[in-house]
Amino acid sequence: MRKKIVAGNWKMNLDKNQALALTNDLVDTLCDLPEHQRVMVCPPSIHLSSVVEVASGSKGLEVGGQNMHQARSGAYTGEISGAMLKSYGVNSVLLGHSERRAYFHEDNSLLREKVDAALAMGIEVIYCFGEILEERENETHFDVVSSQLQEALFHLEASQWNRVVLAYEPVWAIGTGRTASPEQAQEMHAHIRSVLTDTYGTECADGVSILYGGSVKPDNAKEIFSQPDVDGGLIGGASLKTEDFMAIVAAMS
Ligand code: 13P
């Protein structure tokens, strides 16, 4: 059975003390999770080592990276590799976040390389994708999303999908306070699962967790997460406050 996941993407926020304070608060607040639920935070890479250390004393708080380079090592100033993530006990990574696509020119073909590099290192991929406002308005959003999946992921073997989580994040809903309606989220998640089913079959498609991201808050999380094809959320702004993040975690149940 696929798992429900709430993951916090801290983006480029919080200094050392703030990051440690938030992690400590989360560790103190997080209760035992049921078998089918996961909770994760994705801090800036400079904080990964200390956050992993604090989280290791928790009841299942997982830690993921926000990005990684496709090469194992080399002359790539400012970058971090999958091998480095692994060596700090980081076993998951966000790839393809819309901010990486928009500001750092990451496209589906580069992301395909990153996906392969992460999986080769045994790192779970949380693959982010979603349409921009213009694409929704001109009704190409289903095609855009299909291409984002096909070009970066559909070369994988069915057996590799147990290390892939999908995070649909419509760009027009990120950081805008304007969330997709539960119906819009369900409609797109059902589309994503049907595209997966067409290529990999029902058993594989049914096992993949598909998260929704974009202005998820304590007051809308429950309704979004209760949609049949929504398996949790990737949370930006609301993951920076313990109370808000934990309320969203509670909305998984
Ligand atoms: P917000 O929750 O701040 O809209 O950000 C969503 C996001 O980009 C998570 O990756």
Coordinates of N, CA, C and O and ligand atoms in Angstrom, one line a residue, residues 7 9 11 94 97-99 128 169 173-177 213-217 234-239, ligand 1:
A7 N 6.0 16.3 3.7 CA 7.4 16.8 3.6 C 7.4 18.3 3.7 O 6.7 19.0 2.9
N9 N 9.5 21.6 2.8 CA 10.6 22.1 2.0 C 11.0 23.5 2.6 O 10.2 24.5 2.4
K11 N 13.3 25.5 1.8 CA 13.9 26.4 0.8 C 15.1 27.1 1.4 O 15.8 26.5 2.2
L94 N 14.7 16.1 -3.1 CA 13.8 16.7 -4.0 C 14.6 17.0 -5.3 O 15.7 17.4 -5.3
H97 N 12.3 20.8 -8.5 CA 11.4 21.9 -7.9 C 11.3 23.0 -8.9 O 12.2 23.4 -9.6
S98 N 10.1 23.6 -9.0 CA 9.8 24.7 -10.0 C 10.8 25.8 -9.8 O 11.1 26.5 -10.8
E99 N 11.3 26.1 -8.6 CA 12.3 27.2 -8.4 C 13.6 26.8 -9.0 O 14.3 27.6 -9.6
C128 N 9.5 16.7 -8.4 CA 8.6 17.8 -8.4 C 8.3 18.3 -9.8 O 9.2 18.4 -10.6
E169 N 3.2 20.2 -8.1 CA 3.1 21.5 -7.5 C 2.8 22.5 -8.6 O 3.7 23.0 -9.4
A173 N 0.3 28.1 -7.7 CA -0.1 28.0 -6.3 C 1.0 28.0 -5.3 O 0.8 28.0 -4.1
I174 N 2.3 28.1 -5.8 CA 3.4 28.1 -4.9 C 3.7 29.5 -4.3 O 4.0 30.4 -5.0
G175 N 3.5 29.6 -3.0 CA 3.9 30.8 -2.3 C 2.9 31.9 -2.6 O 3.2 33.1 -2.3
T176 N 1.8 31.6 -3.2 CA 0.9 32.7 -3.6 C -0.3 32.8 -2.7 O -1.1 33.7 -2.8
G177 N -0.5 31.8 -1.9 CA -1.7 31.7 -1.1 C -2.9 31.2 -1.9 O -4.0 31.0 -1.4
G213 N 1.6 20.0 -3.7 CA 2.3 21.2 -3.1 C 1.8 22.5 -3.7 O 1.5 22.5 -4.9
G214 N 1.7 23.5 -2.9 CA 1.3 24.8 -3.3 C 0.3 25.4 -2.3 O -0.9 25.1 -2.4
S215 N 0.8 26.2 -1.4 CA 0.0 26.9 -0.4 C -0.9 26.0 0.4 O -2.0 26.3 0.7
V216 N -0.3 24.8 0.8 CA -1.0 23.9 1.7 C -0.8 24.5 3.1 O 0.3 24.9 3.5
K217 N -1.9 24.7 3.8 CA -1.9 25.3 5.2 C -2.8 24.4 6.1 O -3.5 23.6 5.6
L234 N 3.7 18.4 -0.1 CA 5.0 19.1 0.0 C 4.8 20.5 0.4 O 4.1 21.3 -0.3
I235 N 5.3 20.9 1.6 CA 4.8 22.1 2.2 C 6.0 23.1 2.2 O 7.1 22.8 2.7
G236 N 5.8 24.3 1.8 CA 6.8 25.4 1.8 C 6.6 26.2 3.1 O 7.0 25.8 4.2
G237 N 6.0 27.4 2.9 CA 5.9 28.4 4.0 C 5.4 27.8 5.3 O 6.0 28.1 6.4
A238 N 4.4 27.0 5.3 CA 3.8 26.4 6.5 C 4.7 25.4 7.2 O 4.4 24.9 8.3
S239 N 5.8 25.0 6.5 CA 6.7 24.0 7.2 C 7.7 24.7 8.1 O 8.5 24.0 8.8
Ligands
13P1 P1 4.3 27.0 -0.4 O1 3.7 25.9 0.5 O2 5.0 28.1 0.4 O3 3.3 27.5 -1.4 O4 5.4 26.2 -1.2 C1 5.2 25.0 -1.8 C2 6.4 24.4 -2.3 O5 7.1 25.0 -3.2 C3 6.9 23.2 -1.7 O6 8.0 22.7 -2.4

